[in-house]
XYZ file of C-alpha atoms in Angstrom:
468
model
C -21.899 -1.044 -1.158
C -20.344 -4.071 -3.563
C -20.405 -7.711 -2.725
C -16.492 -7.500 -1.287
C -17.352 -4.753 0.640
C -20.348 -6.441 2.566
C -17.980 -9.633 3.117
C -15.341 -7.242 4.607
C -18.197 -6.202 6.821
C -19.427 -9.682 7.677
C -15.899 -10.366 8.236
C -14.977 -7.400 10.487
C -18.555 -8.021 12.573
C -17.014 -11.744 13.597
C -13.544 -10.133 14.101
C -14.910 -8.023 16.746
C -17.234 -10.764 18.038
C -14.549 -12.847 18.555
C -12.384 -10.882 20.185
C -14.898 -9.490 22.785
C -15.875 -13.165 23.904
C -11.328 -13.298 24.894
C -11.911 -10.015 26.656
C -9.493 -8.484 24.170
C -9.181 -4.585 23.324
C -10.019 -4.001 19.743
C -9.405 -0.778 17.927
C -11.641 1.435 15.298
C -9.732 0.281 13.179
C -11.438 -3.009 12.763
C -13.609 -2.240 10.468
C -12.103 1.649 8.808
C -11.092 -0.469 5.615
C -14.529 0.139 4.995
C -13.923 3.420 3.574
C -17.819 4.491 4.136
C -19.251 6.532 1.806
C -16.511 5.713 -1.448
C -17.237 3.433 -3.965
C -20.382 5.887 -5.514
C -22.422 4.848 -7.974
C -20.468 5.802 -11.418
C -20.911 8.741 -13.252
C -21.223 11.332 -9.967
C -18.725 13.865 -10.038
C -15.888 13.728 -7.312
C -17.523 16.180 -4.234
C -16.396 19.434 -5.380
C -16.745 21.446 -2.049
C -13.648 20.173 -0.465
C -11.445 20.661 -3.372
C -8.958 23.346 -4.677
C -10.626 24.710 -8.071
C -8.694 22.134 -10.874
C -6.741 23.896 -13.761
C -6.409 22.428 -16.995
C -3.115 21.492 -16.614
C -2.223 20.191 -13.234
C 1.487 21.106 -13.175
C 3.279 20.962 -10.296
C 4.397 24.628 -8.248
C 7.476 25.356 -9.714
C 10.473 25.799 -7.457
C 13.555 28.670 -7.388
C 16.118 27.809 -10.214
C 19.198 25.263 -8.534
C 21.341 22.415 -9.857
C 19.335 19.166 -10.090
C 20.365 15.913 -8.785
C 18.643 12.876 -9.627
C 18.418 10.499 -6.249
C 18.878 6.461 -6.060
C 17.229 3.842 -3.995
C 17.780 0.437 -4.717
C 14.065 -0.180 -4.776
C 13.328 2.167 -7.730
C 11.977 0.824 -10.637
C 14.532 1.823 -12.470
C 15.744 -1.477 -12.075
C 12.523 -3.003 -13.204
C 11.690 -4.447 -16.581
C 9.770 -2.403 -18.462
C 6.376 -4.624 -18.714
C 2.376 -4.432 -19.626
C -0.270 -3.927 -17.044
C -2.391 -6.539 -16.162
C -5.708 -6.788 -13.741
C -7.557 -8.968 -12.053
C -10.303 -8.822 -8.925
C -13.103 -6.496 -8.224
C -13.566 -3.862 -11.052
C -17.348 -2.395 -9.993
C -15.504 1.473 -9.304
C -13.160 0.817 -12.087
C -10.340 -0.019 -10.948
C -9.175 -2.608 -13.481
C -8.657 0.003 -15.867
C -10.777 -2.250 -18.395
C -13.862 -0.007 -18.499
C -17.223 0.878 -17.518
C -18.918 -2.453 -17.990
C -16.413 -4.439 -16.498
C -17.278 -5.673 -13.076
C -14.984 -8.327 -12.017
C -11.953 -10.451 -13.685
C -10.686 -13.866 -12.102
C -8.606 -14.261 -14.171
C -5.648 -11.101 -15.399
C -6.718 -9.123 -17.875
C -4.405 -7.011 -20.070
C -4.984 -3.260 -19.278
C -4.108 -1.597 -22.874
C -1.890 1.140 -23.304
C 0.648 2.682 -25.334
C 3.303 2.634 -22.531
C 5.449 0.676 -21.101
C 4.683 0.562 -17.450
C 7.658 0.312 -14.751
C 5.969 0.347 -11.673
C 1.917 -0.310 -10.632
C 0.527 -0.269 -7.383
C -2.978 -0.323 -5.703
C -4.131 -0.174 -1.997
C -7.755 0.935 -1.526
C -10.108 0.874 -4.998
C -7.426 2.504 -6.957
C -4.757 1.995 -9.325
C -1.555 3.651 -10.259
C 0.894 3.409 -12.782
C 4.431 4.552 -13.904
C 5.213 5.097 -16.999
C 9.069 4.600 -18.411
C 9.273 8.368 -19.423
C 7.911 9.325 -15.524
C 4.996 9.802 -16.381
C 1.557 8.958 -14.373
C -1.528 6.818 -15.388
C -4.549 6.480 -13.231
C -7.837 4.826 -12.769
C -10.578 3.333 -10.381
C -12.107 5.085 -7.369
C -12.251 9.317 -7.572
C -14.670 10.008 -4.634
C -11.609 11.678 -2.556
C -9.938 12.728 -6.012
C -7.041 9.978 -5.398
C -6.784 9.814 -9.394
C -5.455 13.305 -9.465
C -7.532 13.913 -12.723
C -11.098 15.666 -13.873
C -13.684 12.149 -13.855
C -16.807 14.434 -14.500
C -17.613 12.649 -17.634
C -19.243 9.443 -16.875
C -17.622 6.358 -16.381
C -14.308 7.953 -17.226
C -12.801 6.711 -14.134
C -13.176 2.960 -15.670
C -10.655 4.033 -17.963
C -6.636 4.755 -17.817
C -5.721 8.089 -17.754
C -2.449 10.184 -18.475
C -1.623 12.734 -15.693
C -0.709 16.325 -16.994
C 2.132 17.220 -14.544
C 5.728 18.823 -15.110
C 8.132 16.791 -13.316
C 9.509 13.056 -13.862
C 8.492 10.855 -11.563
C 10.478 8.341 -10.299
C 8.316 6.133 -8.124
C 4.562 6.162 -6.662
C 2.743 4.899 -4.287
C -0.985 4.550 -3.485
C -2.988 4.717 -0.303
C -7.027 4.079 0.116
C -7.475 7.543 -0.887
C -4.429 9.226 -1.617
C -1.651 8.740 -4.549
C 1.531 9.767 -3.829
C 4.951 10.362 -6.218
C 8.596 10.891 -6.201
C 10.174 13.466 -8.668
C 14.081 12.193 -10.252
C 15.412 15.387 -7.738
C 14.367 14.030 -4.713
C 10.696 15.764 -4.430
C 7.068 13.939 -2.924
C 3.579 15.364 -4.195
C 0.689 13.812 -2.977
C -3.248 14.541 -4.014
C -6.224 12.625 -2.490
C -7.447 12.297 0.996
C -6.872 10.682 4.371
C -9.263 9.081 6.711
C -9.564 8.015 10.466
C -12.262 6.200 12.197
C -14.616 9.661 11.801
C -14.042 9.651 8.213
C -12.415 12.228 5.990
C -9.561 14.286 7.501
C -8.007 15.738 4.123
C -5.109 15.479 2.957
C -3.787 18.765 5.022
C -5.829 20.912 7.066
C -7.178 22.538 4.024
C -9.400 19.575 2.945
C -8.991 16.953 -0.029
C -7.178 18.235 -2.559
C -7.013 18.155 -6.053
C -3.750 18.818 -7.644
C -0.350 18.174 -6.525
C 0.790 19.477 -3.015
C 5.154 18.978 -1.780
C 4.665 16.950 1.313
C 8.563 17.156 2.361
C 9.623 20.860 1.368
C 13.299 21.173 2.090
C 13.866 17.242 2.222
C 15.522 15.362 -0.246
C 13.533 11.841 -0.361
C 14.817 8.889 -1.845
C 12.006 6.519 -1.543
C 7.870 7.001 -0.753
C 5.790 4.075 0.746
C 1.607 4.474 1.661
C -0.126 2.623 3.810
C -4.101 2.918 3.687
C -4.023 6.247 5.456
C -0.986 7.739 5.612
C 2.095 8.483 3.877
C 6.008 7.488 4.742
C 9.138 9.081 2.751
C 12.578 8.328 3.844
C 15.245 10.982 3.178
C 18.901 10.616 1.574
C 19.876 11.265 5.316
C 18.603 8.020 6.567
C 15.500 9.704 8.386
C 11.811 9.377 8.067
C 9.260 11.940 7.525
C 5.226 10.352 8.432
C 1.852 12.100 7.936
C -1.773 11.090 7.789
C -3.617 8.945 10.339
C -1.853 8.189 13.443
C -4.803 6.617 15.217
C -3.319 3.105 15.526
C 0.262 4.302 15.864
C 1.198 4.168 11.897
C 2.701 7.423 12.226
C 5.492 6.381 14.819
C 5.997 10.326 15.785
C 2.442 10.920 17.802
C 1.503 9.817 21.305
C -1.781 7.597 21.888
C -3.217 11.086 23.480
C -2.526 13.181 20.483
C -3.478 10.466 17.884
C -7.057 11.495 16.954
C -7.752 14.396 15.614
C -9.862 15.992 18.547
C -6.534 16.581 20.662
C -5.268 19.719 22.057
C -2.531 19.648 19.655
C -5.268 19.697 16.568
C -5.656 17.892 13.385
C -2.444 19.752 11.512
C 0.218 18.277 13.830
C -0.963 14.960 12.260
C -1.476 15.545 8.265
C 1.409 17.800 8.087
C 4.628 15.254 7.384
C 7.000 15.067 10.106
C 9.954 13.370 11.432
C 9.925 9.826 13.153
C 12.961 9.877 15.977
C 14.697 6.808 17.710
C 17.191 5.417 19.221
C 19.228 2.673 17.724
C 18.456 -0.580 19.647
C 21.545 -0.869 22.831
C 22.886 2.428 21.478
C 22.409 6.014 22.542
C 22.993 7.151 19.178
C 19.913 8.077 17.039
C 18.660 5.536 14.267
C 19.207 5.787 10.817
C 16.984 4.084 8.258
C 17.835 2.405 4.926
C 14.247 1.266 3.552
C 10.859 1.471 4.436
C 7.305 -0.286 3.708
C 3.997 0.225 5.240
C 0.809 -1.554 5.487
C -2.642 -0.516 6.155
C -2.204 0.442 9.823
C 1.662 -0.315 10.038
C 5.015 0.992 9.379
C 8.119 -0.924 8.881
C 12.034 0.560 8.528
C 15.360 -1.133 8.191
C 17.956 -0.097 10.259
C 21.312 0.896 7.931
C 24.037 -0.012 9.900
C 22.890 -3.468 11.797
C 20.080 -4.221 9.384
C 17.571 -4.434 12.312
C 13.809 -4.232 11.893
C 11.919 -1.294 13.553
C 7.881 -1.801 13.550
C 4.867 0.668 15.073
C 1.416 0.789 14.271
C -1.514 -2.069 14.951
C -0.724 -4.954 16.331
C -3.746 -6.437 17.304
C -2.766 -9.749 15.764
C 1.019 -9.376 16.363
C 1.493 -8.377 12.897
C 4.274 -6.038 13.243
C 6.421 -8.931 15.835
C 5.264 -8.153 19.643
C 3.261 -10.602 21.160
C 1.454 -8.396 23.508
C -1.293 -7.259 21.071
C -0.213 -3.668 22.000
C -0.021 -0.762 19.646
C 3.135 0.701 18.948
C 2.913 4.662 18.774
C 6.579 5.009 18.399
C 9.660 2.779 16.496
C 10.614 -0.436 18.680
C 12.823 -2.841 17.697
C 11.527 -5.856 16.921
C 12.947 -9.385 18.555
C 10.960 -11.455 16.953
C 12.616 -10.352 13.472
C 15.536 -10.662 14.775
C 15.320 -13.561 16.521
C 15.663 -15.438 12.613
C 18.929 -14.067 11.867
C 17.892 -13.503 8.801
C 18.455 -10.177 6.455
C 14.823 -9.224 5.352
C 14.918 -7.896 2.172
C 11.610 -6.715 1.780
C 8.353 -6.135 4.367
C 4.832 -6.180 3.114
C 1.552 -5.905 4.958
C -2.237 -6.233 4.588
C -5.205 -5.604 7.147
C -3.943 -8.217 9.879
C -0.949 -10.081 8.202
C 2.729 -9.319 7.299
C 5.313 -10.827 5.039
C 9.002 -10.725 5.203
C 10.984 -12.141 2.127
C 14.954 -13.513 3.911
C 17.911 -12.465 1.283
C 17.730 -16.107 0.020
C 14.220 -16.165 -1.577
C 12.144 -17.709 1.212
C 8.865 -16.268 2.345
C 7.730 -15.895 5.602
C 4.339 -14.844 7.234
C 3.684 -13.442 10.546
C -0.732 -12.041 12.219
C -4.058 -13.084 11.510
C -4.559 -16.444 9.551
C -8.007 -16.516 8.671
C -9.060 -17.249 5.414
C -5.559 -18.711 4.568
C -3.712 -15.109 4.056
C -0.805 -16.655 6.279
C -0.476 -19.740 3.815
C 0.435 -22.203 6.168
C -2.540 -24.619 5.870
C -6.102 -24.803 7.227
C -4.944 -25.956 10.521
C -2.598 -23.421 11.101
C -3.516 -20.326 13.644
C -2.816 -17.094 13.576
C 1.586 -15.977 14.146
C 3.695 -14.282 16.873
C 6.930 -14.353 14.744
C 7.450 -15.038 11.218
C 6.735 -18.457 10.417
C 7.915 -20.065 7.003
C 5.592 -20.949 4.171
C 7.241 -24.544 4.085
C 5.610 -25.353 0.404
C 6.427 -21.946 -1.045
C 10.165 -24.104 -2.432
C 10.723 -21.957 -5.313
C 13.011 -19.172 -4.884
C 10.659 -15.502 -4.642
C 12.318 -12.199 -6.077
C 9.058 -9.909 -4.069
C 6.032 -10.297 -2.234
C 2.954 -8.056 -1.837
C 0.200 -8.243 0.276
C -3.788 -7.324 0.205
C -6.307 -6.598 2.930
C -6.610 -10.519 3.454
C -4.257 -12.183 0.530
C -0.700 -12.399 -0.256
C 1.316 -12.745 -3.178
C 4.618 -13.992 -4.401
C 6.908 -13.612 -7.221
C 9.483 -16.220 -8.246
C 12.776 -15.594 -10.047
C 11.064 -17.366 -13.343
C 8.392 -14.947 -13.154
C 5.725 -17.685 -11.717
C 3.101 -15.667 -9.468
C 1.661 -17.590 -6.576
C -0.986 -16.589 -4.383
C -3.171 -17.644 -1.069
C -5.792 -16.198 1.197
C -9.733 -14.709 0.604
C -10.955 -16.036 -2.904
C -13.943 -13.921 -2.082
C -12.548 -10.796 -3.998
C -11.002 -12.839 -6.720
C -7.303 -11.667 -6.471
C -5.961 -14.905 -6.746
C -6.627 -15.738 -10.497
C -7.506 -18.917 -9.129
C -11.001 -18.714 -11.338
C -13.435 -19.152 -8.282
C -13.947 -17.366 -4.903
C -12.806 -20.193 -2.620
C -10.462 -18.935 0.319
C -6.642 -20.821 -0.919
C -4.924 -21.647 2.142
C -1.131 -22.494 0.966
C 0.558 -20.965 -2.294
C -1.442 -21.448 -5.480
C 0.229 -20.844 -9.061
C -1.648 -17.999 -11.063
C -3.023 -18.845 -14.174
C -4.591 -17.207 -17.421
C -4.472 -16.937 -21.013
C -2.965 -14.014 -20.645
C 0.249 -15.323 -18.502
C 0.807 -18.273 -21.407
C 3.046 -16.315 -23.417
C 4.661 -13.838 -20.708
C 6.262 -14.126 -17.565
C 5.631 -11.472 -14.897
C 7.750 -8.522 -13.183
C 6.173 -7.111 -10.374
C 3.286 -7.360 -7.996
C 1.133 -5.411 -6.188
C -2.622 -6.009 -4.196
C -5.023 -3.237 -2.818
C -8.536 -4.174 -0.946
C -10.106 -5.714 -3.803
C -7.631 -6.257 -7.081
C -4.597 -6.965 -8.134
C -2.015 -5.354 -10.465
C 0.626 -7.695 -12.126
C 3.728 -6.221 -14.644
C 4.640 -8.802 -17.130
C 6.838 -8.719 -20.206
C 6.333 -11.460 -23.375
C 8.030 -13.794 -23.840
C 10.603 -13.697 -26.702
């Protein structure tokens, strides 16, 4: 186990401490981010006894011959500047992308490649990336085969990969153990694994798998989001499709009594992907949804019509807007959110924290606020309802959020960032927790101004172009 991963437990121990002494209920999901038993020493193969045999070329099932129409969501990064990969954080399972003796960067690094990268996202000990022909990159963590790619050869996980597969992809997303990816017609594959609070569930009932499996057959999908341990696509018809964990209520489609996998209903009900249902808030008529995000235990959705803000999952520290520490197993409507008046643009989550980003570039922070991830000051406690980060003046274009930091973009590219320095995600150049908005700062940001964001469990993955 690595440095970050025994302060997560340290951290997780008080957690629970602390909330015994105010008589509170706390779920297993305290301390699942965990992950026990990934992380292995490098050089060990992947375990090969829950995985489909691996071809040499991983191509994606072909499907019957009919007319191809490439789908649209605004989020896409096909509106995103084409930019270089850059790293920063824990690297000890490689997922920097820098290589095999590289164990940690606090400041970004430059991952090299021959692409230009449109989109790069991390969650657990893993990385992703998207090239601007479609294609896939991975690297990091390949205990649960998340890269989608043969690691046998040691330390070859430390290093980027290409994916062999037969389909453009037009957007990815990564869990703690799972990568998931959206073809140009509409299409999600997923590899990898998911977990609950008894460890590995597989991605389907058949175990971890290897090589790409269609997690929506029949459904066109327009837009993929992961949280640590389970998987959200929204369809061109407004709905929602969920599968993976459902222990904390992520899933938003499976009652508390069905949620683990020892119910009558059996573990299948709750890997295979499935629809989310609802009705729209003071309306008979059912909900239809025109974005999504997720978190590590969470799941958020935006109503189309009114705009409105639907949460479920944990909400131990009234991260997704109720203030009765409840779980939500199915879609609510959230006051809170809509108490602001306010059109959220974007939703992002970590461990015990959310952010919301309003339409005009303001940033605001809602859940736990240890170690500063709420970047409202050292006084400040933890949030019921979205709270403004008062010296956060600079007008953001995105937001992402780690287990315990959160980042923010501005319109000039500047990246700012705040919570646990412990994992060094903050490019602050020490471990010391940052408790309001910090600028980012390296070498390597001197000459180029950044595009995109994105924070897992223990490192960060910036896009950035140069500067002409």
């Amino acid at each position: 186990m690595g440095r970050q991963q025994t302060e997560s437990v340290q951290s997780d121990r008080e957690s629970l401490k602390s909330l015994k002494t105010e008589n509170m209920s706390v779920d297993s999901c305290e301390i699942l981010h965990i992950m026990p038993g990934r992380g292995k020493k490098r050089g060990r193969p992947s375990d090969s006894s829950e995985v489909t045999p691996d071809a040499k070329k991983r191509a994606i099932p072909k499907e019957d011959e009919k007319k191809k129409v490439k789908v649209t969501h605004h989020t896409h990064p096909d509106f995103t500047v084409p930019g270089i990969p850059l790293t920063l954080g824990e690297g000890d399972v490689g997922q920097l992308g820098l290589g095999e003796d590289v164990m940690e960067r606090m400041r970004p690094a430059v991952v090299k490649l021959d692409d230009k990268i449109v989109q790069g996202v991390c969650r657990g000990m893993h990385t992703v990336c998207l090239t601007s022909k479609g294609e896939i990159i991975t690297f990091g963590c390949n205990d649960e085969s998340g890269l989608g790619r043969d690691t046998s050869e040691e330390g070859s996980e430390t290093y980027p990969a290409k994916l062999d597969l037969s389909y453009k992809v037009l957007q990815v997303s990564a869990g703690d153990s799972h990568t998931a990816i959206l073809t140009e017609d509409g299409h999600v594959y997923a590899w990898g694994n998911f977990r609950d609070a008894n460890g590995s569930m597989g991605l389907t009932s058949g175990g971890i798998r290897k090589d790409p499996l269609e997690m929506c057959p029949g459904e066109t999908v327009v837009k993929i989001v992961s949280g640590g341990d389970h998987l959200v696509c929204l369809t061109n018809k407004g709905e929602i499709f969920t599968g993976g964990c459902a222990e904390q209520g992520q899933l938003g489609r499976v009652a508390e009594c069905f949620a683990g996998r020892g119910s009558r209903r059996g573990v299948d009900s709750i890997l295979k992907m499935g629809p989310v249902r609802c009705k729209k808030h003071g309306s008979r008529k059912h909900a239809r949804f025109s974005d999504i995000w997720a978190g590590q235990y969470v799941t958020f959705a935006k109503e189309k019509e009114s705009g409105d803000i639907y949460s479920w999952g944990l909400n131990n520290y009234f991260q997704i807007g109720f203030d009765d520490m409840q779980n939500r197993f199915t879609p609510e409507w959230v006051p809170s959110f809509a108490a602001h008046n306010k059109k959220w643009t974007k939703i992002q989550a970590g461990q015990h924290h959310t952010m919301l980003l309003d339409e005009e570039g303001k940033v605001y922070t809602i859940g736990r606020a240890e170690y500063g991830r709420l970047g409202l000051g050292e006084d400040s406690g933890e949030k019921r309802e979205p709270t403004l980060v008062k010296t956060l003046t600079e007008k953001c274009t995105d937001i992402a959020a780690g287990q315990s930091v959160s980042l923010a973009l501005t319109e000039d590219g500047t990246v700012y960032g705040w919570g646990m320095g412990t994992s060094r995600q903050l490019g602050t150049g020490d471990e010391e927790d940052v408790w309001e908005p910090v600028k980012m700062s390296g070498k390597q940001l001197e000459t180029r101004t950044v595009v995109g964001i994105s924070s897992g469990g223990q490192h960060t993955v910036l896009l950035a172009k140069d500067n002409l």
